[in-house]
Amino acid sequence: MPGTVFVELQPIQEPDRPVHPRYRRQRLSRALILLLRGLAWLPFPLLWALAYTLGALVHLFRRGGAVDINLQMCFPEWDKATRRKVARQHYMVLARSLLELGVQVFQPKRRLLNAVTIVGMEHLRAQQGKPVILLTPHFVGMNFAGSAVAEVVPLVAMYSANKDVAFNELLLKARSRFGAPGLISRQQGLRPILKALRAGKPLYYLPDMDFGARDSVFVPFFGHPAATITAVSRIAKAADAVVVPLVVRQLGWWKGYEARFYPGWDAFPSGDEVADAVYMNQFVEARVREMPEQYFWVHRRFGTSPPGTPNRYKPARRP
């Protein structure tokens, strides 16, 4: 029309809003979970080959971290080549345990159950009618093989919530899918644990992490003072429970896992929480020496230091 002016409207440009790092992590975590779900369809040998390759690559970029510091502290008698070899093997078996989470959560149960051999059940049966604490050190296969144990033994287990919401959901699903175990967060305290023990459910308990100085004593672990919780002896005393160790070993090619029960501990608790913590650490240390590459070395086991002792995981300040 004459006199009409046409104006081309430009789209309104909204300012870019920064994405909070937490949401970025959530997207990354959910992408990783989808990848684990897809990889879970691979035959075990192919899945393990992929995991070992991934672990070896990660080791190339993780030199000087907690794994290397822990191995240097715990095995000073080894030369550098030996420590480097064990560190590399550790990342390989750790990567395998991560990729197997997909099998644990998304595959038919029988696939996991057929991959785990349970040994020494007679030691658990010998405690029939008594409250039992299944003391399970932090070896890389503890979640995978623990599920097989939960399928045949009604368990209750403590857990610490992961800060990553998506990954925490995955871990909870993995831990609760087999045998319907009772899951108790550390924030709930000891009362529900004692109730479950007295009801006849063994407690699946992982005692060998650094939870800080509170409720801990500093006792030797590989010759170094380590903050060690005294909850094992306190729970055993309160519930009149027997401690039965359960140790998980990741086996080699064409094999899965071994979950081995050990004889129940006599005269435990002894009435001396420090002596009990020493005894526990000595047992864990002996098992670590049998398969050093499989212990959870990525954890900063010596992160809490006695007063006046420097943190070994922090680089020294330059003068």
CSV table of N, CA, C and O in Angstrom, one decimal, residues 176-219:
chain,number,residue,atom,x,y,z
A,176,SER,N,20.8,-51.9,45.9
A,176,SER,CA,19.5,-52.4,46.4
A,176,SER,C,18.9,-53.4,45.5
A,176,SER,O,17.8,-54.0,45.9
A,177,ARG,N,19.5,-53.7,44.3
A,177,ARG,CA,18.8,-54.5,43.3
A,177,ARG,C,18.8,-56.0,43.7
A,177,ARG,O,17.9,-56.7,43.4
A,178,PHE,N,19.9,-56.4,44.4
A,178,PHE,CA,20.1,-57.8,44.7
A,178,PHE,C,19.7,-58.1,46.2
A,178,PHE,O,20.3,-57.5,47.1
A,179,GLY,N,18.8,-59.0,46.4
A,179,GLY,CA,18.5,-59.4,47.7
A,179,GLY,C,17.7,-58.4,48.6
A,179,GLY,O,17.5,-58.7,49.8
A,180,ALA,N,17.4,-57.3,48.1
A,180,ALA,CA,16.6,-56.2,48.8
A,180,ALA,C,17.2,-56.0,50.1
A,180,ALA,O,16.6,-56.1,51.2
A,181,PRO,N,18.5,-55.6,50.2
A,181,PRO,CA,19.2,-55.3,51.5
A,181,PRO,C,18.6,-54.0,52.1
A,181,PRO,O,18.1,-53.1,51.4
A,182,GLY,N,18.7,-53.9,53.4
A,182,GLY,CA,18.3,-52.6,54.0
A,182,GLY,C,19.5,-51.7,54.0
A,182,GLY,O,20.6,-52.0,54.4
A,183,LEU,N,19.3,-50.5,53.4
A,183,LEU,CA,20.3,-49.5,53.3
A,183,LEU,C,20.1,-48.4,54.3
A,183,LEU,O,19.1,-47.8,54.4
A,184,ILE,N,21.2,-48.1,55.1
A,184,ILE,CA,21.2,-47.1,56.1
A,184,ILE,C,22.3,-46.1,55.9
A,184,ILE,O,23.4,-46.5,55.7
A,185,SER,N,21.9,-44.8,55.8
A,185,SER,CA,22.9,-43.8,55.6
A,185,SER,C,23.6,-43.6,56.9
A,185,SER,O,23.1,-43.8,58.0
A,186,ARG,N,24.9,-43.1,56.8
A,186,ARG,CA,25.7,-42.8,58.0
A,186,ARG,C,25.0,-41.7,58.8
A,186,ARG,O,25.3,-41.7,60.0
A,187,GLN,N,24.2,-40.8,58.2
A,187,GLN,CA,23.6,-39.8,59.0
A,187,GLN,C,22.5,-40.3,59.9
A,187,GLN,O,22.1,-39.6,60.9
A,188,GLN,N,22.0,-41.6,59.7
A,188,GLN,CA,21.0,-42.1,60.6
A,188,GLN,C,21.5,-42.6,61.9
A,188,GLN,O,20.7,-43.0,62.8
A,189,GLY,N,22.8,-42.8,62.0
A,189,GLY,CA,23.4,-43.2,63.3
A,189,GLY,C,23.4,-44.7,63.5
A,189,GLY,O,23.1,-45.5,62.5
A,190,LEU,N,23.6,-45.1,64.7
A,190,LEU,CA,23.8,-46.6,65.0
A,190,LEU,C,22.5,-47.3,65.4
A,190,LEU,O,22.4,-48.5,65.3
A,191,ARG,N,21.5,-46.5,65.8
A,191,ARG,CA,20.2,-47.2,66.3
A,191,ARG,C,19.6,-48.1,65.2
A,191,ARG,O,19.3,-49.3,65.6
A,192,PRO,N,19.4,-47.7,64.0
A,192,PRO,CA,18.8,-48.7,63.0
A,192,PRO,C,19.8,-49.9,62.7
A,192,PRO,O,19.3,-51.0,62.4
A,193,ILE,N,21.1,-49.7,62.8
A,193,ILE,CA,22.0,-50.8,62.6
A,193,ILE,C,21.9,-51.8,63.7
A,193,ILE,O,21.8,-53.0,63.5
A,194,LEU,N,21.8,-51.3,65.0
A,194,LEU,CA,21.7,-52.3,66.1
A,194,LEU,C,20.4,-53.0,66.0
A,194,LEU,O,20.3,-54.2,66.3
A,195,LYS,N,19.3,-52.3,65.6
A,195,LYS,CA,18.0,-53.0,65.5
A,195,LYS,C,18.0,-54.1,64.5
A,195,LYS,O,17.5,-55.2,64.7
A,196,ALA,N,18.7,-53.8,63.3
A,196,ALA,CA,18.8,-54.8,62.3
A,196,ALA,C,19.6,-56.0,62.7
A,196,ALA,O,19.3,-57.2,62.4
A,197,LEU,N,20.8,-55.7,63.4
A,197,LEU,CA,21.6,-56.8,63.9
A,197,LEU,C,20.9,-57.7,64.8
A,197,LEU,O,21.0,-59.0,64.8
A,198,ARG,N,20.1,-57.1,65.7
A,198,ARG,CA,19.4,-57.9,66.7
A,198,ARG,C,18.2,-58.7,66.1
A,198,ARG,O,17.7,-59.7,66.6
A,199,ALA,N,17.8,-58.2,64.9
A,199,ALA,CA,16.8,-58.9,64.1
A,199,ALA,C,17.3,-60.1,63.3
A,199,ALA,O,16.6,-60.8,62.6
A,200,GLY,N,18.7,-60.2,63.3
A,200,GLY,CA,19.3,-61.3,62.6
A,200,GLY,C,19.8,-61.0,61.2
A,200,GLY,O,20.2,-61.9,60.5
A,201,LYS,N,19.9,-59.7,60.9
A,201,LYS,CA,20.5,-59.4,59.6
A,201,LYS,C,21.9,-59.0,59.7
A,201,LYS,O,22.3,-58.1,60.5
A,202,PRO,N,22.9,-59.7,59.0
A,202,PRO,CA,24.3,-59.3,59.1
A,202,PRO,C,24.5,-57.9,58.5
A,202,PRO,O,23.8,-57.5,57.6
A,203,LEU,N,25.4,-57.2,59.1
A,203,LEU,CA,25.8,-55.8,58.7
A,203,LEU,C,27.0,-55.9,57.7
A,203,LEU,O,28.0,-56.4,58.1
A,204,TYR,N,26.8,-55.4,56.5
A,204,TYR,CA,27.8,-55.3,55.5
A,204,TYR,C,28.5,-54.0,55.8
A,204,TYR,O,28.0,-52.9,55.5
A,205,TYR,N,29.7,-54.1,56.3
A,205,TYR,CA,30.4,-52.8,56.8
A,205,TYR,C,31.8,-52.7,56.3
A,205,TYR,O,32.6,-53.6,56.3
A,206,LEU,N,32.0,-51.5,55.7
A,206,LEU,CA,33.3,-51.1,55.2
A,206,LEU,C,34.0,-50.1,56.1
A,206,LEU,O,33.6,-49.0,56.2
A,207,PRO,N,35.0,-50.6,56.8
A,207,PRO,CA,35.5,-49.8,58.0
A,207,PRO,C,36.8,-49.0,57.7
A,207,PRO,O,37.3,-48.3,58.6
A,208,ASP,N,37.4,-49.2,56.5
A,208,ASP,CA,38.8,-48.8,56.3
A,208,ASP,C,39.0,-47.5,55.4
A,208,ASP,O,39.8,-47.5,54.6
A,209,MET,N,38.2,-46.5,55.7
A,209,MET,CA,38.3,-45.2,55.1
A,209,MET,C,38.6,-44.2,56.1
A,209,MET,O,38.3,-44.3,57.3
A,210,ASP,N,39.1,-43.1,55.6
A,210,ASP,CA,39.4,-41.9,56.5
A,210,ASP,C,38.1,-41.1,56.6
A,210,ASP,O,37.8,-40.4,55.7
A,211,PHE,N,37.5,-41.2,57.8
A,211,PHE,CA,36.3,-40.4,58.0
A,211,PHE,C,36.5,-39.2,58.9
A,211,PHE,O,35.6,-38.6,59.5
A,212,GLY,N,37.8,-38.8,59.1
A,212,GLY,CA,38.2,-37.7,59.9
A,212,GLY,C,38.6,-38.2,61.3
A,212,GLY,O,38.5,-39.4,61.7
A,213,ALA,N,38.9,-37.2,62.1
A,213,ALA,CA,39.4,-37.5,63.5
A,213,ALA,C,38.3,-37.9,64.5
A,213,ALA,O,38.6,-38.6,65.5
A,214,ARG,N,37.1,-37.4,64.2
A,214,ARG,CA,36.0,-37.7,65.1
A,214,ARG,C,35.7,-39.2,65.1
A,214,ARG,O,35.6,-39.9,64.1
A,215,ASP,N,35.6,-39.8,66.3
A,215,ASP,CA,35.3,-41.2,66.5
A,215,ASP,C,36.3,-42.1,65.9
A,215,ASP,O,36.1,-43.2,65.5
A,216,SER,N,37.6,-41.6,65.8
A,216,SER,CA,38.7,-42.3,65.2
A,216,SER,C,39.9,-42.3,66.2
A,216,SER,O,40.0,-41.5,67.0
A,217,VAL,N,40.7,-43.3,66.0
A,217,VAL,CA,42.0,-43.3,66.7
A,217,VAL,C,43.1,-43.4,65.6
A,217,VAL,O,42.9,-43.9,64.5
A,218,PHE,N,44.3,-42.9,65.9
A,218,PHE,CA,45.4,-43.0,65.0
A,218,PHE,C,46.2,-44.2,65.4
A,218,PHE,O,46.8,-44.3,66.4
A,219,VAL,N,46.1,-45.2,64.5
A,219,VAL,CA,46.8,-46.5,64.7
A,219,VAL,C,47.6,-46.8,63.4
A,219,VAL,O,47.2,-46.3,62.3
